[in-house]
Amino acid sequence: MSDSLLITGASQLLTLRGRGARRGDALSQLGIVPDGAVLVSDGRIAAVGPTNMVEKLAAARKAEKVEVAGRVVLPGFVDSHTHLVHAASRAEEYELKIQGASYEEIAKKGGGILNSVKLLRAATSQQLKRRARAALETFAAYGTTTIEAKSGYGLDVASELKVLSLHKELSAEQPIEIASTFLGAHVVPLEFRGKANGPKEYVKLLTDWLIPEVASNGLAEFCDVFCDRGAFTRGQSKEVLTAGLKHKLIPRLHAEQLSRTGGTQLAVELEAASCDHLEQINRTDIRALAKSDTVATLLPGCDFHLGLKQYAPARKLIEAGAIVALATDYNPGTSPTMSMPMILSLACTQLRMTPAEAITAATINAAYSLGRHNRIGSLEVGKQADLAVFEVEDYREIPYYFGVNTCWLTLKSGSVIYAAA
Ligand SMILES: [Zn+2]
């Protein structure tokens, strides 16, 4: 088999070419090439442009050919916020929520994140891996080629290390790239609750023991905290993230999902890679994000699944000049989906983002939040050949068909990782 591949005949080839992260009007610029082609060599992009030009290149003549016949080609989606490894669904809580119980009421009764913690601690690595691998195949089937994955359902030393080790094993064993994040500060585990100093002791376990252990074993690139009502305060979050920074773990935050805690200000202060959720942010937070390089990652799947009406103020963030990204937040409690196209549909209808803005947010801006924008997130010469082909003629049809999978082919570093039957 040839190590080069020539993809021709894209009705629209979305290159997303240009400088890294996009703000404001630049979110709408997809760099579309009509009747486009991509030449892939040794897993990288060797040429991009109109089919009649690329196919004339000497290297193109020797390449294996894939004619996509009027479909849309774009960079593989980068899903910059997932909780990949977990033991089971929480479908029973889904039903309770429909019947009127709130996310927080369920959490108080030992449901929610603590429910997932109980199940994960009891599960074997093999069981967890089997479920994660199936999910990764589904991600690929919806055009995603890179994900971020967080721990945070272990919340004790052994279980957190078990999950982070699985990130590493899964990265080596299957094609989707995984950026690993330590989220020991997801919630305070049950055994630390109910005593006065419990939360303080747990934060100490994270800062003095787990973070150094995670960093010295190279098990994570990022350190995350859930800075919200019922989870960690701004002060505790700062302690955890600062300890992470000392060990070269880059900060990310879950902030202002349920209440406004000042997490966004903290993210900006610590120059976090990303600040995620943001349903409850105010004007000051928007301005702070706009002036910073911290990515505002919006997770509309969460609000949709929980049936909430208040989505993050995407338009205000874009108009102010923040770097906006979109992610699935794939997790068993609040966003059980691996479908980035569905997230694009929600971004369009609920966040009032245009299809172009949503695609930029789910590719190059998400890649930027993972520090990978020089390698992935756009189709440019020298970059990794991570791309998705959709069975549509116009890119706007990707979010337009909601709940329908129009992904036709997914390539990771030039190799096919998904092909529609
Ligand atoms: Zn999350």
Short mmCIF file of C-alpha atoms and ligand atoms in Angstrom, two decimals:
data_model
loop_
_atom_site.label_atom_id
_atom_site.label_comp_id
_atom_site.label_asym_id
_atom_site.label_seq_id
_atom_site.Cartn_x
_atom_site.Cartn_y
_atom_site.Cartn_z
CA MET A 1 0.00 0.00 0.00
CA SER A 2 1.20 3.48 -0.87
CA ASP A 3 2.15 5.76 2.02
CA SER A 4 0.55 8.67 0.24
CA LEU A 5 -3.12 9.36 -0.27
CA LEU A 6 -4.85 11.78 -2.60
CA ILE A 7 -8.33 12.94 -1.63
CA THR A 8 -10.13 14.73 -4.45
CA GLY A 9 -13.48 16.21 -5.37
CA ALA A 10 -14.60 17.83 -2.12
CA SER A 11 -17.54 20.12 -2.82
CA GLN A 12 -16.10 22.28 -0.05
CA LEU A 13 -12.73 21.74 1.57
CA LEU A 14 -12.68 23.62 4.89
CA THR A 15 -9.01 24.40 5.53
CA LEU A 16 -9.38 26.72 8.57
CA ARG A 17 -6.00 28.04 7.42
CA GLY A 18 -4.40 30.99 9.13
CA ARG A 19 -3.12 31.98 12.52
CA GLY A 20 -3.91 29.74 15.52
CA ALA A 21 -6.75 30.78 17.79
CA ARG A 22 -9.71 32.70 16.32
CA ARG A 23 -11.60 35.59 17.89
CA GLY A 24 -14.56 37.68 16.72
CA ASP A 25 -15.13 37.78 12.96
CA ALA A 26 -12.21 35.42 12.36
CA LEU A 27 -14.36 32.59 13.77
CA SER A 28 -16.40 32.77 10.56
CA GLN A 29 -13.48 32.31 8.18
CA LEU A 30 -13.29 28.68 7.19
CA GLY A 31 -10.83 29.10 4.29
CA ILE A 32 -13.08 27.13 1.93
CA VAL A 33 -11.65 25.64 -1.25
CA PRO A 34 -14.39 24.61 -3.73
CA ASP A 35 -13.70 21.31 -5.54
CA GLY A 36 -10.85 20.80 -3.10
CA ALA A 37 -8.19 18.15 -2.70
CA VAL A 38 -5.69 17.09 -0.04
CA LEU A 39 -2.49 15.16 -0.62
CA VAL A 40 -1.32 13.16 2.39
CA SER A 41 2.19 11.79 2.72
CA ASP A 42 3.53 9.84 5.71
CA GLY A 43 0.55 10.88 7.80
CA ARG A 44 1.01 14.58 7.13
CA ILE A 45 -0.59 17.03 4.76
CA ALA A 46 1.70 17.51 1.74
CA ALA A 47 -0.60 19.74 -0.34
CA VAL A 48 -4.04 21.37 -0.12
CA GLY A 49 -5.90 23.21 -2.87
CA PRO A 50 -8.21 22.91 -5.87
CA THR A 51 -8.40 19.32 -7.21
CA ASN A 52 -7.13 20.31 -10.69
CA MET A 53 -3.95 21.72 -9.14
CA VAL A 54 -3.18 19.16 -6.44
CA GLU A 55 -3.71 16.14 -8.72
CA LYS A 56 -1.06 17.45 -11.13
CA LEU A 57 1.70 17.28 -8.53
CA ALA A 58 4.26 14.54 -9.20
CA ALA A 59 3.71 13.01 -5.73
CA ALA A 60 -0.06 12.96 -6.33
CA ARG A 61 0.23 10.66 -9.33
CA LYS A 62 1.77 7.88 -7.22
CA ALA A 63 -0.70 8.25 -4.38
CA GLU A 64 -3.61 5.99 -3.55
CA LYS A 65 -6.77 7.87 -4.59
CA VAL A 66 -9.99 8.57 -2.72
CA GLU A 67 -12.63 10.48 -4.69
CA VAL A 68 -15.07 12.01 -2.22
CA ALA A 69 -17.50 13.00 -4.96
CA GLY A 70 -18.98 16.27 -3.81
CA ARG A 71 -18.82 15.70 -0.06
CA VAL A 72 -17.48 18.17 2.51
CA VAL A 73 -13.96 17.70 3.94
CA LEU A 74 -12.85 19.43 7.14
CA PRO A 75 -10.28 19.00 9.94
CA GLY A 76 -11.13 16.17 12.35
CA PHE A 77 -12.99 17.52 15.38
CA VAL A 78 -10.97 18.21 18.52
CA ASP A 79 -13.08 17.47 21.59
CA SER A 80 -11.34 19.42 24.33
CA HIS A 81 -13.51 18.38 27.30
CA THR A 82 -14.51 14.78 28.04
CA HIS A 83 -14.77 12.47 31.02
CA LEU A 84 -13.89 9.43 28.91
CA VAL A 85 -13.28 6.77 31.53
CA HIS A 86 -16.29 5.86 33.64
CA ALA A 87 -17.96 2.62 34.65
CA ALA A 88 -21.60 2.96 33.63
CA SER A 89 -24.39 5.21 32.45
CA ARG A 90 -26.62 7.01 34.94
CA ALA A 91 -29.86 6.45 33.06
CA GLU A 92 -31.82 6.00 36.31
CA GLU A 93 -30.90 9.56 37.34
CA TYR A 94 -31.92 10.79 33.90
CA GLU A 95 -35.41 9.53 34.60
CA LEU A 96 -35.46 11.14 38.07
CA LYS A 97 -34.42 14.45 36.51
CA ILE A 98 -37.22 14.23 33.97
CA GLN A 99 -39.61 13.66 36.88
CA GLY A 100 -38.42 16.90 38.48
CA ALA A 101 -35.36 16.20 40.68
CA SER A 102 -32.54 18.69 40.15
CA TYR A 103 -28.92 17.72 39.46
CA GLU A 104 -27.95 19.06 42.88
CA GLU A 105 -30.78 17.24 44.73
CA ILE A 106 -29.65 13.97 43.16
CA ALA A 107 -26.04 14.72 44.15
CA LYS A 108 -27.09 15.31 47.79
CA LYS A 109 -28.62 11.83 47.93
CA GLY A 110 -25.34 10.17 46.88
CA GLY A 111 -26.20 10.21 43.22
CA GLY A 112 -24.42 12.30 40.62
CA ILE A 113 -20.63 12.30 40.56
CA LEU A 114 -20.40 10.25 43.79
CA ASN A 115 -22.50 7.53 42.18
CA SER A 116 -19.99 7.35 39.31
CA VAL A 117 -17.14 7.30 41.86
CA LYS A 118 -18.63 4.28 43.64
CA LEU A 119 -19.04 2.41 40.36
CA LEU A 120 -15.58 3.29 39.07
CA ARG A 121 -13.80 2.21 42.24
CA ALA A 122 -15.51 -1.17 41.99
CA ALA A 123 -14.73 -1.65 38.29
CA THR A 124 -11.61 -3.38 36.95
CA SER A 125 -9.24 -1.63 34.55
CA GLN A 126 -10.32 -4.10 31.91
CA GLN A 127 -14.01 -3.24 32.27
CA LEU A 128 -13.25 0.48 32.18
CA LYS A 129 -11.04 0.09 29.16
CA ARG A 130 -13.64 -1.88 27.24
CA ARG A 131 -16.24 0.86 27.76
CA ALA A 132 -13.75 3.64 26.90
CA ARG A 133 -12.64 1.88 23.71
CA ALA A 134 -16.22 1.55 22.52
CA ALA A 135 -16.70 5.27 23.19
CA LEU A 136 -13.53 6.14 21.27
CA GLU A 137 -14.83 4.22 18.26
CA THR A 138 -18.02 6.23 18.46
CA PHE A 139 -16.06 9.50 18.66
CA ALA A 140 -14.28 8.50 15.43
CA ALA A 141 -17.60 7.65 13.79
CA TYR A 142 -18.72 11.26 14.32
CA GLY A 143 -15.56 12.79 12.87
CA THR A 144 -13.53 13.35 16.05
CA THR A 145 -9.79 12.62 15.87
CA THR A 146 -8.42 14.06 19.16
CA ILE A 147 -9.97 14.26 22.61
CA GLU A 148 -9.07 15.54 26.03
CA ALA A 149 -9.93 13.11 28.84
CA LYS A 150 -10.23 13.82 32.56
CA SER A 151 -9.92 11.62 35.60
CA GLY A 152 -12.17 12.59 38.53
CA TYR A 153 -14.38 9.56 39.13
CA GLY A 154 -11.72 7.84 41.23
CA LEU A 155 -11.03 10.45 43.93
CA ASP A 156 -8.60 8.24 45.82
CA VAL A 157 -4.96 7.67 45.02
CA ALA A 158 -5.27 4.21 43.50
CA SER A 159 -8.39 4.92 41.44
CA GLU A 160 -7.19 8.26 40.06
CA LEU A 161 -3.90 6.69 39.01
CA LYS A 162 -5.83 3.77 37.50
CA VAL A 163 -7.82 6.13 35.27
CA LEU A 164 -4.83 8.25 34.23
CA SER A 165 -2.87 5.10 33.39
CA LEU A 166 -5.78 4.02 31.22
CA HIS A 167 -5.53 7.31 29.30
CA LYS A 168 -1.92 6.44 28.56
CA GLU A 169 -2.66 2.82 27.57
CA LEU A 170 -5.59 3.82 25.39
CA SER A 171 -3.46 6.46 23.65
CA ALA A 172 -0.97 3.77 22.72
CA GLU A 173 -3.50 1.10 21.72
CA GLN A 174 -5.98 2.91 19.50
CA PRO A 175 -5.77 5.79 16.98
CA ILE A 176 -7.57 8.71 18.68
CA GLU A 177 -5.11 11.00 20.42
CA ILE A 178 -5.89 11.58 24.11
CA ALA A 179 -4.73 14.64 26.05
CA SER A 180 -4.82 13.61 29.70
CA THR A 181 -6.12 15.84 32.50
CA PHE A 182 -5.98 15.23 36.24
CA LEU A 183 -9.32 16.18 37.83
CA GLY A 184 -8.80 14.96 41.38
CA ALA A 185 -10.67 18.11 42.43
CA HIS A 186 -13.98 17.03 40.88
CA VAL A 187 -15.89 16.80 44.19
CA VAL A 188 -14.89 15.96 47.76
CA PRO A 189 -15.19 12.16 48.08
CA LEU A 190 -17.61 10.65 50.61
CA GLU A 191 -14.92 9.51 53.08
CA PHE A 192 -13.77 13.14 53.51
CA ARG A 193 -17.26 14.54 54.01
CA GLY A 194 -19.00 15.00 57.33
CA LYS A 195 -15.92 16.03 59.28
CA ALA A 196 -14.96 19.65 59.80
CA ASN A 197 -11.57 19.49 58.13
CA GLY A 198 -12.53 16.92 55.51
CA PRO A 199 -12.42 19.14 52.42
CA LYS A 200 -9.18 20.74 53.62
CA GLU A 201 -7.59 17.33 54.13
CA TYR A 202 -8.69 16.20 50.71
CA VAL A 203 -7.18 19.29 49.05
CA LYS A 204 -3.96 18.51 50.92
CA LEU A 205 -4.01 14.95 49.61
CA LEU A 206 -4.26 16.39 46.09
CA THR A 207 -1.59 19.07 46.44
CA ASP A 208 0.97 17.19 48.53
CA TRP A 209 0.62 13.66 47.28
CA LEU A 210 -1.45 13.06 44.15
CA ILE A 211 -0.30 15.98 41.99
CA PRO A 212 3.43 15.24 42.48
CA GLU A 213 2.74 11.53 41.83
CA VAL A 214 0.75 12.24 38.64
CA ALA A 215 3.34 14.68 37.32
CA SER A 216 6.40 12.58 38.08
CA ASN A 217 4.85 9.63 36.25
CA GLY A 218 3.92 11.77 33.23
CA LEU A 219 0.25 10.79 33.58
CA ALA A 220 -1.29 14.18 32.75
CA GLU A 221 -0.61 17.41 30.88
CA PHE A 222 -3.35 19.40 32.56
CA CYS A 223 -4.82 19.89 36.02
CA ASP A 224 -8.52 20.73 36.30
CA VAL A 225 -10.88 21.69 39.14
CA PHE A 226 -14.66 21.85 39.43
CA CYS A 227 -14.92 25.32 40.96
CA ASP A 228 -18.62 25.57 41.76
CA ARG A 229 -21.33 25.33 44.39
CA GLY A 230 -21.18 21.85 45.92
CA ALA A 231 -17.66 21.23 44.63
CA PHE A 232 -14.61 23.43 45.36
CA THR A 233 -14.37 27.10 46.34
CA ARG A 234 -12.27 29.59 44.43
CA GLY A 235 -9.65 29.48 47.21
CA GLN A 236 -9.42 25.69 47.18
CA SER A 237 -9.33 25.69 43.38
CA LYS A 238 -6.43 28.12 43.42
CA GLU A 239 -4.51 25.92 45.85
CA VAL A 240 -4.95 22.86 43.66
CA LEU A 241 -4.14 24.59 40.37
CA THR A 242 -1.11 26.36 41.83
CA ALA A 243 0.23 23.04 43.08
CA GLY A 244 -0.38 21.67 39.59
CA LEU A 245 1.53 24.56 38.02
CA LYS A 246 4.50 23.89 40.31
CA HIS A 247 4.62 20.45 38.72
CA LYS A 248 4.12 21.79 35.19
CA LEU A 249 0.47 20.74 34.92
CA ILE A 250 -1.34 23.41 32.92
CA PRO A 251 -4.59 24.64 34.53
CA ARG A 252 -8.11 24.13 33.13
CA LEU A 253 -11.32 24.87 35.04
CA HIS A 254 -14.95 23.90 35.27
CA ALA A 255 -16.40 27.28 36.21
CA GLU A 256 -19.71 29.09 36.72
CA GLN A 257 -21.92 26.20 35.61
CA LEU A 258 -24.33 26.14 38.57
CA SER A 259 -23.38 29.40 40.28
CA ARG A 260 -20.97 32.28 39.86
CA THR A 261 -17.93 31.59 42.05
CA GLY A 262 -15.21 33.75 40.50
CA GLY A 263 -13.71 30.73 38.75
CA THR A 264 -13.39 32.63 35.49
CA GLN A 265 -11.36 35.38 37.12
CA LEU A 266 -9.16 32.71 38.65
CA ALA A 267 -8.69 31.03 35.25
CA VAL A 268 -7.55 34.31 33.74
CA GLU A 269 -5.30 35.09 36.71
CA LEU A 270 -3.57 31.70 36.40
CA GLU A 271 -3.46 31.90 32.58
CA ALA A 272 -5.42 28.66 32.35
CA ALA A 273 -5.56 26.94 28.98
CA SER A 274 -9.33 26.80 29.18
CA CYS A 275 -12.28 27.83 31.33
CA ASP A 276 -15.30 25.64 30.69
CA HIS A 277 -19.12 25.81 31.06
CA LEU A 278 -19.65 29.56 31.82
CA GLU A 279 -23.47 29.50 31.94
CA GLN A 280 -23.48 31.97 34.90
CA ILE A 281 -20.77 34.44 33.83
CA ASN A 282 -21.31 38.20 33.93
CA ARG A 283 -19.98 41.16 31.94
CA THR A 284 -16.76 41.43 33.96
CA ASP A 285 -16.00 37.76 33.34
CA ILE A 286 -16.66 38.15 29.61
CA ARG A 287 -14.33 41.13 29.43
CA ALA A 288 -11.61 39.29 31.36
CA LEU A 289 -11.81 36.27 29.04
CA ALA A 290 -11.77 38.49 25.96
CA LYS A 291 -8.55 40.14 27.07
CA SER A 292 -6.89 36.82 27.87
CA ASP A 293 -5.61 33.81 25.95
CA THR A 294 -7.73 31.48 28.09
CA VAL A 295 -10.20 29.65 25.87
CA ALA A 296 -13.90 29.91 26.76
CA THR A 297 -15.07 26.33 26.19
CA LEU A 298 -18.83 25.98 25.92
CA LEU A 299 -20.61 22.70 26.63
CA PRO A 300 -24.22 23.05 25.42
CA GLY A 301 -24.78 19.26 25.56
CA CYS A 302 -24.87 19.58 29.31
CA ASP A 303 -27.67 22.15 29.41
CA PHE A 304 -29.59 20.22 26.76
CA HIS A 305 -29.38 16.91 28.62
CA LEU A 306 -30.31 18.51 31.96
CA GLY A 307 -33.17 20.40 30.31
CA LEU A 308 -31.82 23.75 31.49
CA LYS A 309 -32.81 26.96 29.80
CA GLN A 310 -29.76 29.09 30.54
CA TYR A 311 -27.00 28.41 28.04
CA ALA A 312 -23.63 30.21 28.09
CA PRO A 313 -23.64 33.67 26.46
CA ALA A 314 -21.76 32.62 23.32
CA ARG A 315 -22.68 35.69 21.25
CA LYS A 316 -21.47 38.09 23.92
CA LEU A 317 -18.23 36.13 24.28
CA ILE A 318 -17.63 36.17 20.52
CA GLU A 319 -18.52 39.85 20.18
CA ALA A 320 -16.21 40.75 23.08
CA GLY A 321 -13.33 38.90 21.40
CA ALA A 322 -12.92 35.78 23.54
CA ILE A 323 -11.47 32.59 22.03
CA VAL A 324 -14.55 30.35 22.00
CA ALA A 325 -14.36 26.55 21.73
CA LEU A 326 -17.04 23.84 21.84
CA ALA A 327 -16.79 20.37 23.36
CA THR A 328 -19.12 17.47 24.15
CA ASP A 329 -18.33 17.17 27.88
CA TYR A 330 -18.95 13.44 27.29
CA ASN A 331 -19.82 12.09 30.76
CA PRO A 332 -22.42 9.76 32.28
CA GLY A 333 -24.28 12.34 34.38
CA THR A 334 -24.83 15.49 32.38
CA SER A 335 -23.76 14.99 28.76
CA PRO A 336 -23.77 11.42 27.51
CA THR A 337 -22.81 12.06 23.91
CA MET A 338 -19.73 11.58 21.75
CA SER A 339 -21.32 13.45 18.84
CA MET A 340 -19.62 16.71 17.97
CA PRO A 341 -22.11 17.28 15.11
CA MET A 342 -24.92 17.24 17.71
CA ILE A 343 -22.97 19.79 19.77
CA LEU A 344 -22.69 21.94 16.62
CA SER A 345 -26.48 21.71 16.18
CA LEU A 346 -26.99 22.87 19.78
CA ALA A 347 -24.40 25.63 19.36
CA CYS A 348 -26.35 26.89 16.34
CA THR A 349 -29.88 26.70 17.73
CA GLN A 350 -29.25 27.40 21.43
CA LEU A 351 -26.07 29.49 21.51
CA ARG A 352 -26.94 31.31 18.24
CA MET A 353 -23.52 30.57 16.79
CA THR A 354 -23.40 30.28 13.02
CA PRO A 355 -22.39 26.93 11.52
CA ALA A 356 -19.00 28.44 10.53
CA GLU A 357 -18.34 29.76 14.04
CA ALA A 358 -19.31 26.40 15.54
CA ILE A 359 -16.95 24.48 13.24
CA THR A 360 -14.05 26.81 14.07
CA ALA A 361 -14.82 26.42 17.78
CA ALA A 362 -14.76 22.62 17.46
CA THR A 363 -11.51 22.43 15.47
CA ILE A 364 -8.73 25.04 15.58
CA ASN A 365 -9.88 26.83 18.76
CA ALA A 366 -10.30 23.55 20.61
CA ALA A 367 -6.85 22.47 19.37
CA TYR A 368 -5.46 25.75 20.75
CA SER A 369 -6.94 25.02 24.17
CA LEU A 370 -5.01 21.73 24.16
CA GLY A 371 -1.77 23.40 23.02
CA ARG A 372 -1.90 21.44 19.76
CA HIS A 373 -2.83 24.16 17.24
CA ASN A 374 0.53 23.88 15.47
CA ARG A 375 -0.11 20.22 14.73
CA ILE A 376 -3.89 19.75 14.36
CA GLY A 377 -7.15 21.72 13.97
CA SER A 378 -6.68 22.94 10.39
CA LEU A 379 -5.80 21.47 7.00
CA GLU A 380 -2.47 23.07 6.15
CA VAL A 381 0.77 21.76 4.70
CA GLY A 382 2.92 20.10 7.35
CA LYS A 383 0.08 19.43 9.76
CA GLN A 384 -1.11 16.00 10.82
CA ALA A 385 -3.58 14.55 8.28
CA ASP A 386 -6.52 14.38 10.71
CA LEU A 387 -9.67 14.91 8.71
CA ALA A 388 -13.34 14.11 8.48
CA VAL A 389 -15.48 13.74 5.36
CA PHE A 390 -19.22 14.37 5.66
CA GLU A 391 -21.97 13.09 3.39
CA VAL A 392 -23.22 16.62 2.67
CA GLU A 393 -22.58 19.16 -0.09
CA ASP A 394 -22.59 22.26 2.10
CA TYR A 395 -20.87 22.48 5.51
CA ARG A 396 -23.97 24.12 7.01
CA GLU A 397 -25.75 20.80 6.61
CA ILE A 398 -23.49 19.23 9.27
CA PRO A 399 -25.32 20.99 12.16
CA TYR A 400 -28.53 21.32 10.14
CA TYR A 401 -29.18 17.55 10.24
CA PHE A 402 -29.44 17.14 14.02
CA GLY A 403 -29.25 13.71 15.62
CA VAL A 404 -28.32 12.24 12.25
CA ASN A 405 -24.80 11.06 11.57
CA THR A 406 -23.61 12.30 8.19
CA CYS A 407 -19.94 11.46 8.85
CA TRP A 408 -18.68 9.34 5.94
CA LEU A 409 -14.97 8.91 6.57
CA THR A 410 -12.54 9.80 9.35
CA LEU A 411 -8.75 9.84 8.97
CA LYS A 412 -6.18 10.04 11.76
CA SER A 413 -2.63 10.84 10.62
CA GLY A 414 -3.68 9.76 7.13
CA SER A 415 -5.11 6.36 8.19
CA VAL A 416 -8.79 5.53 7.95
CA ILE A 417 -10.24 5.11 11.45
CA TYR A 418 -13.89 5.17 10.42
CA ALA A 419 -15.71 4.55 7.17
CA ALA A 420 -19.51 4.55 6.80
CA ALA A 421 -20.75 1.18 5.59
ZN ZN B 1 -16.77 18.31 32.66
#
